[in-house]
Coordinates of C-alpha atoms in Angstrom, one line a residue:
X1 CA 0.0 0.0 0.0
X2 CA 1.3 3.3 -1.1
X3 CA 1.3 6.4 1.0
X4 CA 3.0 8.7 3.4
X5 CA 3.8 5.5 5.7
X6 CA 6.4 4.7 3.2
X7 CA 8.7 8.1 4.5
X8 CA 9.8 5.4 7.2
X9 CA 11.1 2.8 4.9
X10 CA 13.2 5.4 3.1
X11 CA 14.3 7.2 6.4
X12 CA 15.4 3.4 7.6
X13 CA 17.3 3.2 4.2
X14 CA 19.5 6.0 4.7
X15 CA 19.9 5.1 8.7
X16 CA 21.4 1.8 7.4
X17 CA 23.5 2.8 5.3
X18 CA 25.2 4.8 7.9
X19 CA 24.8 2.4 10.7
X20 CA 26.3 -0.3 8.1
X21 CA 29.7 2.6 7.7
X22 CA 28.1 1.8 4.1
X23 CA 27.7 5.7 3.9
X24 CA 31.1 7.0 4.3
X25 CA 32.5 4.0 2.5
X26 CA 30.3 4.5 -1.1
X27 CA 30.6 8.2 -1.3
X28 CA 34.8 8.0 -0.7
X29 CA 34.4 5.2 -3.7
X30 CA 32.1 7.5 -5.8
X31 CA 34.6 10.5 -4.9
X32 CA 31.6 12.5 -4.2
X33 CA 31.5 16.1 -3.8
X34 CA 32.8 17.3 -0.5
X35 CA 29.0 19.2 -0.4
X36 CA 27.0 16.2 -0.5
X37 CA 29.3 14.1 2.1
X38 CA 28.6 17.0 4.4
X39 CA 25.0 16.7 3.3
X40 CA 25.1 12.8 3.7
X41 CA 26.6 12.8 6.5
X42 CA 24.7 15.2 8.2
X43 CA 21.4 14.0 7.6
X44 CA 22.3 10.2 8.3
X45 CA 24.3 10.7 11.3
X46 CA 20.8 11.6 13.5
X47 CA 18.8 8.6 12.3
X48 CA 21.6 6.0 12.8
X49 CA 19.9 4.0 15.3
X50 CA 16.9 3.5 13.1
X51 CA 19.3 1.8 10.9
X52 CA 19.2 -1.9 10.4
X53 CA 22.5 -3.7 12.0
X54 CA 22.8 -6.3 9.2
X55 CA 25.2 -9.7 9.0
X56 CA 28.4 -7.5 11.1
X57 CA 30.6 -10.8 8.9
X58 CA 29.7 -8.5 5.6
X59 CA 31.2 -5.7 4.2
X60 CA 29.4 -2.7 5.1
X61 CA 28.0 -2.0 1.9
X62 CA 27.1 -5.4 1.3
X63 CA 25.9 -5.6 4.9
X64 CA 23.5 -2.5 4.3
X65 CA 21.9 -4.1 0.7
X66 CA 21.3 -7.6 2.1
X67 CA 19.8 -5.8 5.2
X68 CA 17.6 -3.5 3.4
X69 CA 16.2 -6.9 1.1
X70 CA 15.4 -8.4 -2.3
X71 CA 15.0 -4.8 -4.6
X72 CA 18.2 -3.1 -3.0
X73 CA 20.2 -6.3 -3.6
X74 CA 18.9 -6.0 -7.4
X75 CA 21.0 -2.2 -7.9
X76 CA 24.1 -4.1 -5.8
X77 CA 24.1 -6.5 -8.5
X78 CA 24.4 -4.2 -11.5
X79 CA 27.1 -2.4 -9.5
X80 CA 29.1 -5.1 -9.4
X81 CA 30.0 -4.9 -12.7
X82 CA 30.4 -1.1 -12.6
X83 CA 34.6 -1.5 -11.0
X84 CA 35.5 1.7 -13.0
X85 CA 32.7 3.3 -11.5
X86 CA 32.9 2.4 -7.7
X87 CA 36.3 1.2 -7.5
X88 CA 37.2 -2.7 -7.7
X89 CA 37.5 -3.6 -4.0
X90 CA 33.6 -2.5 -3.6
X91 CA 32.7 -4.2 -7.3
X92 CA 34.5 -7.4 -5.7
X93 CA 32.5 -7.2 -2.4
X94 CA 29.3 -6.8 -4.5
X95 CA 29.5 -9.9 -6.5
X96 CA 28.4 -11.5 -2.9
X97 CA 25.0 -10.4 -4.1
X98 CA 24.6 -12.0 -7.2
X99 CA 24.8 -15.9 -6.2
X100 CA 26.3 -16.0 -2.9
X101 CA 22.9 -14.8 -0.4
X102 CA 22.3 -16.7 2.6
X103 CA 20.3 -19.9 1.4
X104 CA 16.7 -20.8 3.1
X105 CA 16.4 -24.3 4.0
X106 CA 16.0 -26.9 1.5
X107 CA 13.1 -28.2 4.2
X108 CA 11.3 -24.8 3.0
X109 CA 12.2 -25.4 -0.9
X110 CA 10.9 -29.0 -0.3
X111 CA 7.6 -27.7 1.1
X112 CA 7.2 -25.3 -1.9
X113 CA 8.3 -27.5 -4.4
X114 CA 5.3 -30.1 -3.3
X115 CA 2.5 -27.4 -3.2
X116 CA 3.8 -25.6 -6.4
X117 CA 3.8 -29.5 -8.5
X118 CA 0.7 -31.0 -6.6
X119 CA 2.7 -34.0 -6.0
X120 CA 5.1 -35.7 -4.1
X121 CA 9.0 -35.1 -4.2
X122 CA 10.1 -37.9 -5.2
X123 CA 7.5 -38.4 -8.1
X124 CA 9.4 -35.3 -9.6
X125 CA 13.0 -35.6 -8.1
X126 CA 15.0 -38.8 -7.2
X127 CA 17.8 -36.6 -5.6
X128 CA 17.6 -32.8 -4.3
X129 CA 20.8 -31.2 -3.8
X130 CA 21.4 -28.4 -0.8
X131 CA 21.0 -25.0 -2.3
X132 CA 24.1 -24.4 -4.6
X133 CA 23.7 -20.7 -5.4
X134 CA 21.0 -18.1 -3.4
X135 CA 20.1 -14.9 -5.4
X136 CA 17.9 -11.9 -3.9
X137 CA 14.7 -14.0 -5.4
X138 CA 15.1 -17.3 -5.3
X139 CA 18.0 -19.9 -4.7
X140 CA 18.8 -23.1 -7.1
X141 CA 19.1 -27.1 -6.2
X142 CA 20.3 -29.7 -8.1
X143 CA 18.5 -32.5 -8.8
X144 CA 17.8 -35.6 -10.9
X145 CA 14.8 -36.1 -12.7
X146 CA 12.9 -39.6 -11.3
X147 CA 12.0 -40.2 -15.1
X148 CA 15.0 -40.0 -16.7
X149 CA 17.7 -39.5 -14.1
X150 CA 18.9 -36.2 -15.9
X151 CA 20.4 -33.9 -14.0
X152 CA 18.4 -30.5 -13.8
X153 CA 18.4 -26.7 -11.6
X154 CA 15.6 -26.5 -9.7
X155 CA 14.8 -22.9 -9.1
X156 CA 12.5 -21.7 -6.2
X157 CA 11.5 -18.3 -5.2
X158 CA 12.4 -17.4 -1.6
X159 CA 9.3 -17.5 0.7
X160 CA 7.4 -13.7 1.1
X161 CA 9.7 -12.3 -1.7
X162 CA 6.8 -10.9 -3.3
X163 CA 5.7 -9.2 -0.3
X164 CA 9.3 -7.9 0.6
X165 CA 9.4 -6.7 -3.3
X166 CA 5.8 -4.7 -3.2
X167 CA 7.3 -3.0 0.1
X168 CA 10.4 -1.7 -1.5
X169 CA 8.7 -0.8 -4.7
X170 CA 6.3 1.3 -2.9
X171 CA 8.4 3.1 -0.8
X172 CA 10.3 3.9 -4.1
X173 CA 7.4 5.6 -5.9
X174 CA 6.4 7.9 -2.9
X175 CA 10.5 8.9 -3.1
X176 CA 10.1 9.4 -6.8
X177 CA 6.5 11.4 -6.6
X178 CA 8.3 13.6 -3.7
X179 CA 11.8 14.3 -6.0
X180 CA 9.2 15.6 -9.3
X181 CA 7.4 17.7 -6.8
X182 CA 10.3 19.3 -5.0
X183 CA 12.6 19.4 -7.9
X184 CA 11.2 20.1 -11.0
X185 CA 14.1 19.8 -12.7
X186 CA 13.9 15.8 -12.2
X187 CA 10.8 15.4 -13.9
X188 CA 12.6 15.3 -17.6
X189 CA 13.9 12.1 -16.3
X190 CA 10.1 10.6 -15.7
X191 CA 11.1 9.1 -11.9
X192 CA 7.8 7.9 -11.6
X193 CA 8.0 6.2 -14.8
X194 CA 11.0 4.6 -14.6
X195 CA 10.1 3.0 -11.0
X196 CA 7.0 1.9 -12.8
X197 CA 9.1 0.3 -15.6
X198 CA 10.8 -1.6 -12.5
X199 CA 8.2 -2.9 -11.0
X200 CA 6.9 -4.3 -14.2
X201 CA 10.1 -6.2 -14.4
X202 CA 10.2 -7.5 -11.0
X203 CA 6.3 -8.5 -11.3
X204 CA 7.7 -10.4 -14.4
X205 CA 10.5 -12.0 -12.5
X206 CA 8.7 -13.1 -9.4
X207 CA 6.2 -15.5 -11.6
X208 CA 9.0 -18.7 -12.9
X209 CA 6.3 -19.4 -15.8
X210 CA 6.9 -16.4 -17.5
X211 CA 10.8 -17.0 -17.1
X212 CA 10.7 -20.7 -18.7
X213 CA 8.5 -19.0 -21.5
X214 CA 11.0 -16.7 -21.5
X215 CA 14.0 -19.2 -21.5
X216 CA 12.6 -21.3 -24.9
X217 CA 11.8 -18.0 -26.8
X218 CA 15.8 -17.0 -26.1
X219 CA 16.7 -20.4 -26.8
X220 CA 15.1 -20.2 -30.0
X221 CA 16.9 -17.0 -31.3
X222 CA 20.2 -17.7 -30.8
X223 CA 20.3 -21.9 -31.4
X224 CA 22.6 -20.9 -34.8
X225 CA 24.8 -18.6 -32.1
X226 CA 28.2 -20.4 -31.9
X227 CA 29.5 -20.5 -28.5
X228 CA 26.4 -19.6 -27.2
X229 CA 23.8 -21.8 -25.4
X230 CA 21.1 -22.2 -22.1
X231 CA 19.6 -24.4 -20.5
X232 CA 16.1 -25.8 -21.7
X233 CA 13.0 -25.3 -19.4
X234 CA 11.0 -29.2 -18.4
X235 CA 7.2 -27.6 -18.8
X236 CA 5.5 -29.9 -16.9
X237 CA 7.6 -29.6 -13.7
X238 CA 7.5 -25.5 -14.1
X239 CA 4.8 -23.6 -12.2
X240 CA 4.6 -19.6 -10.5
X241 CA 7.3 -20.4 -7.8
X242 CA 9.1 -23.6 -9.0
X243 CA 10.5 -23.6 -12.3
X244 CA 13.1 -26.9 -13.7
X245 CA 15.9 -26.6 -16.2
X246 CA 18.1 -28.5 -17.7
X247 CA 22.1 -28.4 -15.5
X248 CA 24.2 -25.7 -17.1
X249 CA 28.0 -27.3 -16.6
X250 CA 31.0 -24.7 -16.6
X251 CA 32.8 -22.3 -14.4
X252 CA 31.4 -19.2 -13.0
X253 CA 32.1 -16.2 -15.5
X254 CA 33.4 -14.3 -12.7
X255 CA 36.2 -16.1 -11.7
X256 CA 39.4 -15.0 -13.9
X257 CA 41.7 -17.7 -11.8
X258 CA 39.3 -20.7 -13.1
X259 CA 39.0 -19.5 -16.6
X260 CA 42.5 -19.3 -16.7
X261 CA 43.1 -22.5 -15.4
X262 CA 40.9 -23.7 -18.3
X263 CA 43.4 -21.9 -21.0
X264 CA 40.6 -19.8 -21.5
X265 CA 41.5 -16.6 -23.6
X266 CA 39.4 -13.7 -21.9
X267 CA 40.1 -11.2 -24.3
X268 CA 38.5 -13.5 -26.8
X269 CA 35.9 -14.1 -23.8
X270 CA 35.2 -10.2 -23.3
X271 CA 34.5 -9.8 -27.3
X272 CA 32.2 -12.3 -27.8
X273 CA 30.0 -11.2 -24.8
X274 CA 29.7 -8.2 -25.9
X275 CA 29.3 -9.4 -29.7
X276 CA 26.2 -11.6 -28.3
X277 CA 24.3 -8.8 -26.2
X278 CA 24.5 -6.5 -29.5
X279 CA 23.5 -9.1 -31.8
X280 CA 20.7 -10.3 -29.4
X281 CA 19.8 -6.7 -29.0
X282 CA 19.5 -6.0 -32.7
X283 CA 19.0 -8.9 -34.7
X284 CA 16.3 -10.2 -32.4
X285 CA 15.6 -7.2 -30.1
X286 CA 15.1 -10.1 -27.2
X287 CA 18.1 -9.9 -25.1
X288 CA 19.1 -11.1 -21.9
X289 CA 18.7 -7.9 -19.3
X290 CA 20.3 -9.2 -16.3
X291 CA 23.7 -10.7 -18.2
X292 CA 26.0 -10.0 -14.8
X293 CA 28.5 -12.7 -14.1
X294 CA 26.3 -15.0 -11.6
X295 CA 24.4 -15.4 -14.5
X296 CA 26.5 -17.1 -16.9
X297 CA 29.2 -20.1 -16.7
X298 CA 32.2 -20.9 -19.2
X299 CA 32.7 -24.9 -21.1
X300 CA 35.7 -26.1 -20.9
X301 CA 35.8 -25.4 -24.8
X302 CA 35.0 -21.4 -24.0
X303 CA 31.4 -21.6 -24.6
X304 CA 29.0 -19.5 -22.8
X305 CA 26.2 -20.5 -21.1
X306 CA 23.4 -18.0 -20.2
X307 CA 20.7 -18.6 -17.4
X308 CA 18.3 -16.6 -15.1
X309 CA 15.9 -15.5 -17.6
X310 CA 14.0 -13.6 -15.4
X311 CA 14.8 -10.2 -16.8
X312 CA 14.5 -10.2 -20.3
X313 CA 14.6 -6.8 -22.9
X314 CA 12.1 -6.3 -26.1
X315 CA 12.6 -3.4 -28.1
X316 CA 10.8 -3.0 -32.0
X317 CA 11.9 -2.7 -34.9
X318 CA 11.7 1.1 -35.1
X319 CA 14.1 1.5 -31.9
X320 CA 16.3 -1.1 -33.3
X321 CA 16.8 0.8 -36.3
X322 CA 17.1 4.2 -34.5
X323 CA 19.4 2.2 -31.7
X324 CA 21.9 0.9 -34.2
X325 CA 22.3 4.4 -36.3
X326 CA 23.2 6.0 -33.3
X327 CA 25.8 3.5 -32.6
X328 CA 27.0 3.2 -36.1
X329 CA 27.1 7.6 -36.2
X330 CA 29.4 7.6 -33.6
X331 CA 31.4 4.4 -34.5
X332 CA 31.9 6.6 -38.1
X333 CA 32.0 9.8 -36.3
X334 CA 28.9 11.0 -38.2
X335 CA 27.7 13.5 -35.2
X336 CA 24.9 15.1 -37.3
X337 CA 23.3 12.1 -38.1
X338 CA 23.6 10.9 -34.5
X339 CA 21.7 14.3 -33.7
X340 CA 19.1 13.7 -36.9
X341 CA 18.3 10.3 -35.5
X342 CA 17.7 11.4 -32.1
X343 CA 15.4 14.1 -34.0
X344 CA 13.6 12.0 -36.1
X345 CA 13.0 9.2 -33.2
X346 CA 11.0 12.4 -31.1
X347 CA 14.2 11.8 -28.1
X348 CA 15.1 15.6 -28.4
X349 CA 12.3 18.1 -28.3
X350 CA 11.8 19.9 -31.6
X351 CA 12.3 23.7 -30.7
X352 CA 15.8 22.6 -30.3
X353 CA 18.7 23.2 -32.5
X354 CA 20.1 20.1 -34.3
X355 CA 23.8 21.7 -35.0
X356 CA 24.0 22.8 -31.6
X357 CA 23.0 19.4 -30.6
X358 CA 25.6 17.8 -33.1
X359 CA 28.3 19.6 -31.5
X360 CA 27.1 18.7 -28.1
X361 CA 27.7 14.8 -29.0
X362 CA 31.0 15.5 -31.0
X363 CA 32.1 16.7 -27.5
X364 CA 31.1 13.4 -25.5
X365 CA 32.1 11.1 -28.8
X366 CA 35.6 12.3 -29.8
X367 CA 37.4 11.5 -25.9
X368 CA 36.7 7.9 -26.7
X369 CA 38.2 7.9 -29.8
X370 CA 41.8 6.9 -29.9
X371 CA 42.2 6.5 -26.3
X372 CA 43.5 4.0 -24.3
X373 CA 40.5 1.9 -22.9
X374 CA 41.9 2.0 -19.2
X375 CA 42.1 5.4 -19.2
X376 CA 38.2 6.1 -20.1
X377 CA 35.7 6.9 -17.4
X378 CA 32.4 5.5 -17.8
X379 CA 31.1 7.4 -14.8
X380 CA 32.7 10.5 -16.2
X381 CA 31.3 10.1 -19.4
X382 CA 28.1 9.0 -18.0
X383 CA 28.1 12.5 -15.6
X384 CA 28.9 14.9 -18.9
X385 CA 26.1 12.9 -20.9
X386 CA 24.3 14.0 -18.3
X387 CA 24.8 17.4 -18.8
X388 CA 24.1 17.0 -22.5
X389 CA 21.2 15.9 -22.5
X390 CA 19.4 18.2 -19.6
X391 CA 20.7 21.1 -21.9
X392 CA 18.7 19.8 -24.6
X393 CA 15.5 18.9 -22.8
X394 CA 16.1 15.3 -23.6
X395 CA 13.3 13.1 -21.6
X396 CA 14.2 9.4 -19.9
X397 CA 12.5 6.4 -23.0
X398 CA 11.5 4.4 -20.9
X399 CA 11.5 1.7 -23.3
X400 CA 14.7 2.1 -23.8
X401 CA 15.7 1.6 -19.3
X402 CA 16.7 -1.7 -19.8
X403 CA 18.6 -1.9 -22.6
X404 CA 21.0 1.1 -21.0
X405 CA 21.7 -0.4 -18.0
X406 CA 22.2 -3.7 -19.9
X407 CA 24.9 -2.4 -21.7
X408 CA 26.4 -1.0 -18.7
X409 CA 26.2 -3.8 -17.3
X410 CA 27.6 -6.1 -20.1
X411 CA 30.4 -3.6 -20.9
X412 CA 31.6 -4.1 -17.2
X413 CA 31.9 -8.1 -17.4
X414 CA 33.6 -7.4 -20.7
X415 CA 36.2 -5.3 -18.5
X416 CA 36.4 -7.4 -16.1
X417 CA 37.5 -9.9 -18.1
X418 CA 39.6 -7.7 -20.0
X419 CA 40.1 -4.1 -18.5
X420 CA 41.9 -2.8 -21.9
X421 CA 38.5 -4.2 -24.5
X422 CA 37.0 -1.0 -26.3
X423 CA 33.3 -0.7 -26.4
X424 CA 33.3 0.7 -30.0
X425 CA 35.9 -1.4 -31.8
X426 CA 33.9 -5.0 -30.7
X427 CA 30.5 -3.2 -31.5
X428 CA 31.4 -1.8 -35.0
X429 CA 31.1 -5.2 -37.1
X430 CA 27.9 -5.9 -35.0
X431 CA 26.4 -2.8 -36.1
X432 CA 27.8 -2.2 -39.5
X433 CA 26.1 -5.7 -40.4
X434 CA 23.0 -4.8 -38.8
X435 CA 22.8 -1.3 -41.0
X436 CA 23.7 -3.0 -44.1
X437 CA 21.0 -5.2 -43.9
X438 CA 18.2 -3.6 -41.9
X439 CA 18.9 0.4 -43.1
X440 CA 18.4 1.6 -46.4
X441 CA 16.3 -0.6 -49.8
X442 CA 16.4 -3.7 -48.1
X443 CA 14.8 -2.8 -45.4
X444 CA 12.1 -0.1 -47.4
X445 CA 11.2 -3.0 -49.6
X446 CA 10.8 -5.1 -46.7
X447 CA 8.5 -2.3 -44.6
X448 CA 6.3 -1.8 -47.6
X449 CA 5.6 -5.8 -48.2
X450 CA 4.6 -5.8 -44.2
X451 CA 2.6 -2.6 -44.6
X452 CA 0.7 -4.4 -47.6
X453 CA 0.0 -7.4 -45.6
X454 CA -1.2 -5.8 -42.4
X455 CA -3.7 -3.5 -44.8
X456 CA -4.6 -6.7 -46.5
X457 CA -5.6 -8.7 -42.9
X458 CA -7.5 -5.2 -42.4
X459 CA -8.8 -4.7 -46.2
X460 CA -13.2 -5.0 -45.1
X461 CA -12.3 -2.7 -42.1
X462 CA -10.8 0.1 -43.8
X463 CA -13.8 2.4 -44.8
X464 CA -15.3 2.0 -41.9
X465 CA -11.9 3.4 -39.9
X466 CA -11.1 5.8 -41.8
X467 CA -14.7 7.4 -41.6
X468 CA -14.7 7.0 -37.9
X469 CA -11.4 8.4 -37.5
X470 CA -12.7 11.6 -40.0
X471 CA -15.7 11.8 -37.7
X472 CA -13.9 11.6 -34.1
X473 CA -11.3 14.6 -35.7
X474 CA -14.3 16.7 -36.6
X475 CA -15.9 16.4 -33.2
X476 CA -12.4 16.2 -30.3
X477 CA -13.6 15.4 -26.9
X478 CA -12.6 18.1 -24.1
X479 CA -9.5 17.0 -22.6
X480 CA -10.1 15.3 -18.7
X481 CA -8.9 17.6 -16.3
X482 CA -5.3 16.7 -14.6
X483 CA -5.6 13.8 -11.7
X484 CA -3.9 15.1 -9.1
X485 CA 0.0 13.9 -8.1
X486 CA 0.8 15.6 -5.5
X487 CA -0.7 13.6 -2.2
X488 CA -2.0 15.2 1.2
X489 CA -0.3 17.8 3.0
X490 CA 2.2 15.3 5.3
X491 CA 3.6 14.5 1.6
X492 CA 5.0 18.3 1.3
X493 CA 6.0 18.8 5.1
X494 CA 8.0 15.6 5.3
X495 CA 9.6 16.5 1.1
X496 CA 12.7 18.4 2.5
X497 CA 13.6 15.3 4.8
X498 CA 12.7 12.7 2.1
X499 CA 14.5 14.2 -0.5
X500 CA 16.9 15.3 1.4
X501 CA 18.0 11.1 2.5
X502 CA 17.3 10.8 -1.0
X503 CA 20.5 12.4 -2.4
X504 CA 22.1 10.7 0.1
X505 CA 20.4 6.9 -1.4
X506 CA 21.3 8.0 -4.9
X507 CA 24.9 9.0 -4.1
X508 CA 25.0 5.5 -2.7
X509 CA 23.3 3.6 -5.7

């Protein structure tokens, strides 16, 4: 339930991280302003008993995420992969979060696994393992199938996850409808909206069926992707909270002193995982959105093996277009068609100038160029980007959330498995083949024969629309008058406070 009882949630937030010394510690690793460390400080230091105390064996940021549950754990795991951005002690202390969680018992799993089936355990199962990895929303067992004696991952969600989700989520939309009332400035970046697009994702990853559906469509795509493969879902032993697949074999894609052992060449490694996400991302526009490094092993032979389909990207055809010319203008250092392309795609308002906005890009392209990959800061870039695109009135595209921090997140497994691999140089082939085939008379003769086929499905119809539509435009209906946003008067009076341990959260996240 949403409302003004959620302040406490977020003022218990910011009281753990300082309990936790998971305050002090983030903003030295962000090298935050000396400002909003006072500011940080300041405001914590008062509510530092409310804080929650956490496992006192964890690092203290890692003690503040796993105390604070399931949703915070989720941005731990995408910093993780982020060492360039918070330092790589803290990324290596994160990657606790991402398969390493406190398991519950497999008594519990047992229990679930019955209800979830409608049968007995060992109708389904000959063996069930321990829990072998524990994620923020469920944990994994292996286990033999009684049919077959195959060996399969057993996934289960952790017990009142979906509650402990729905709490968090709420809290976060009364902090995002607070920041767009008291700082207007915010509201280009649609908070509301993006914490909407979140908890659509999380609703989607709390129900396993969708993830198994989710699992054969991927599987699907990239079959013909060498190197590349996942784990198949068993349907009939697959409900909301239990969901079987096939064993994925391999070492974890996160450990650099096992792939090595292997003879495994992670320069070659980094490539190709970025090479996948973009040709998942394009050629299919189904990608994997939670590609961290608990989420996918290494063969022996260097293969990758993908798995956790509970987060999964779709973007069209349009935004794949208008994604891939923007990568391919800067790859060819084309700035004005970058800018015409964000034009065209509506991303930059009209009423603003496109040469201005050219020039604007050329700034945050032509640093990347012909440097050194070490010596490029992704935070920097991402802080002057920033900056950019508030100048120009540019809006948060929602649809486009996930794949951004995808590619954040994929470029930082890339690094870690080689910190020198540049971005642009392994996306260039990916994208040039992409526009070769999918921009320009291929792809107009190809739009017009769909156009003709989805008239034809709508041929009987068409009269009839269009007259309605003529109709409707000659006679607009009054506009409804604006639903109010802005909630009772305890919202405004505790704003300052909120937004004020806000900062202090985002600094930390």
């Amino acid at each position: 339930m949403r409302g003004p009882h959620n302040i406490w949630r977020l003022v218990r937030t910011g009281a753990t991280f300082e309990r936790t010394g998971a305050m002090a510690e983030v903003l030295e690793a962000m090298n935050a302003p000396a400002r909003l460390r006072l500011a940080a400080r300041v405001l914590g230091w008062p509510f530092k008993m409310l804080g929650l105390k956490g496992d006192p064996k964890l690092p203290p940021l890692v003690r503040a995420l796993t105390a604070l549950g399931p949703a915070y754990i989720k941005f731990g795991q995408t910093l993780a992969t982020r060492p360039d951005v918070v330092g790589q002690e803290l990324a290596d202390q994160l990657r606790y979060l991402q398969d390493k969680l406190p398991p519950f018992s497999r008594a519990e799993a047992i229990a679930q696994i019955e209800a979830e089936l409608g049968m007995p355990l060992a109708e389904a199962f000959s063996e069930l393992s321990e829990p072998v990895a524990a994620a923020s929303i469920a944990q994994v067992h292996q286990a033999r199938l009684t049919e077959t004696g195959a060996k399969v991952a057993v996934k289960v969600l952790r017990p009142g996850v979906e509650r402990a989700f729905r709490r968090d989520v709420d809290a976060f939309h009364l902090a995002a409808q607070i920041i767009e009332l008291l700082l207007p400035k915010s509201r280009r970046l649609r908070p509301l909206d993006v914490i909407a697009h979140f908890e659509t994702l999380v609703e989607g990853e709390l129900d396993l069926r969708i993830e198994a559906a989710s699992a054969a469509e991927f599987a699907a795509n990239t079959e013909g992707d060498e190197g590349f493969s996942l784990p198949r879902p068993v349907w009939h032993l697959s409900q909301r909270r239990v969901m079987t697949l096939g064993w994925a074999e391999g070492v974890p894609m996160g450990d650099n002193t096992a792939l090595d052992a292997l003879g495994i060449d992670r320069r070659e490694l980094g490539t190709r995982v970025l090479t996948l996400f973009l040709r998942h991302a394009l050629r299919d526009g189904f990608f994997h959105g939670d590609m961290h490094q608990g989420n996918m092993k290494v063969t022996a032979d260097g293969g990758i093996v993908a798995f956790d389909f509970g987060i999964m990207g779709r973007i069209d055809t349009y935004t794949r277009r208008a994604y891939a010319e923007i990568l391919f203008g800067f790859i060819r250092k084309d700035y004005r068609r970058v800018a015409e392309v964000h034009f065209e795609a509506g991303y930059v308002p009209p009423d603003r100038d496109i040469d201005d906005f050219a020039r604007a890009l050329r700034s945050v392209g032509e640093p990347i160029f012909g440097m050194d990959a070490r010596y490029i800061s992704m935070a920097k870039l991402l802080a002057y980007l920033f900056e950019v695109t508030e100048r120009f009135g540019m809006e948060t595209r929602t649809e486009l959330i996930l794949l951004q921090r995808t590619m954040v997140v994929v470029e930082g497994v890339a690094r870690s498995l080689n910190p020198e691999i540049n971005m642009w140089q392994v996306a260039k082939p990916v994208v040039e083949e992409y526009v070769r085939t999918h921009v320009g008379p291929q792809a107009f003769a190809r739009d017009l024969a769909q156009t003709a086929k989805i008239l034809s499905r709508f041929g009987p119809r068409l009269p009839r629309l269009v007259e309605e539509a003529l109709i409707a435009q000659a006679h607009p209906k009054p506009a409804p008058s604006a639903a109010r946003r802005v909630g009772p008067l305890g919202y405004g009076l505790a704003g300052g406070a909120l937004v004020a341990i806000g900062v202090a959260i985002g600094a930390a996240l």
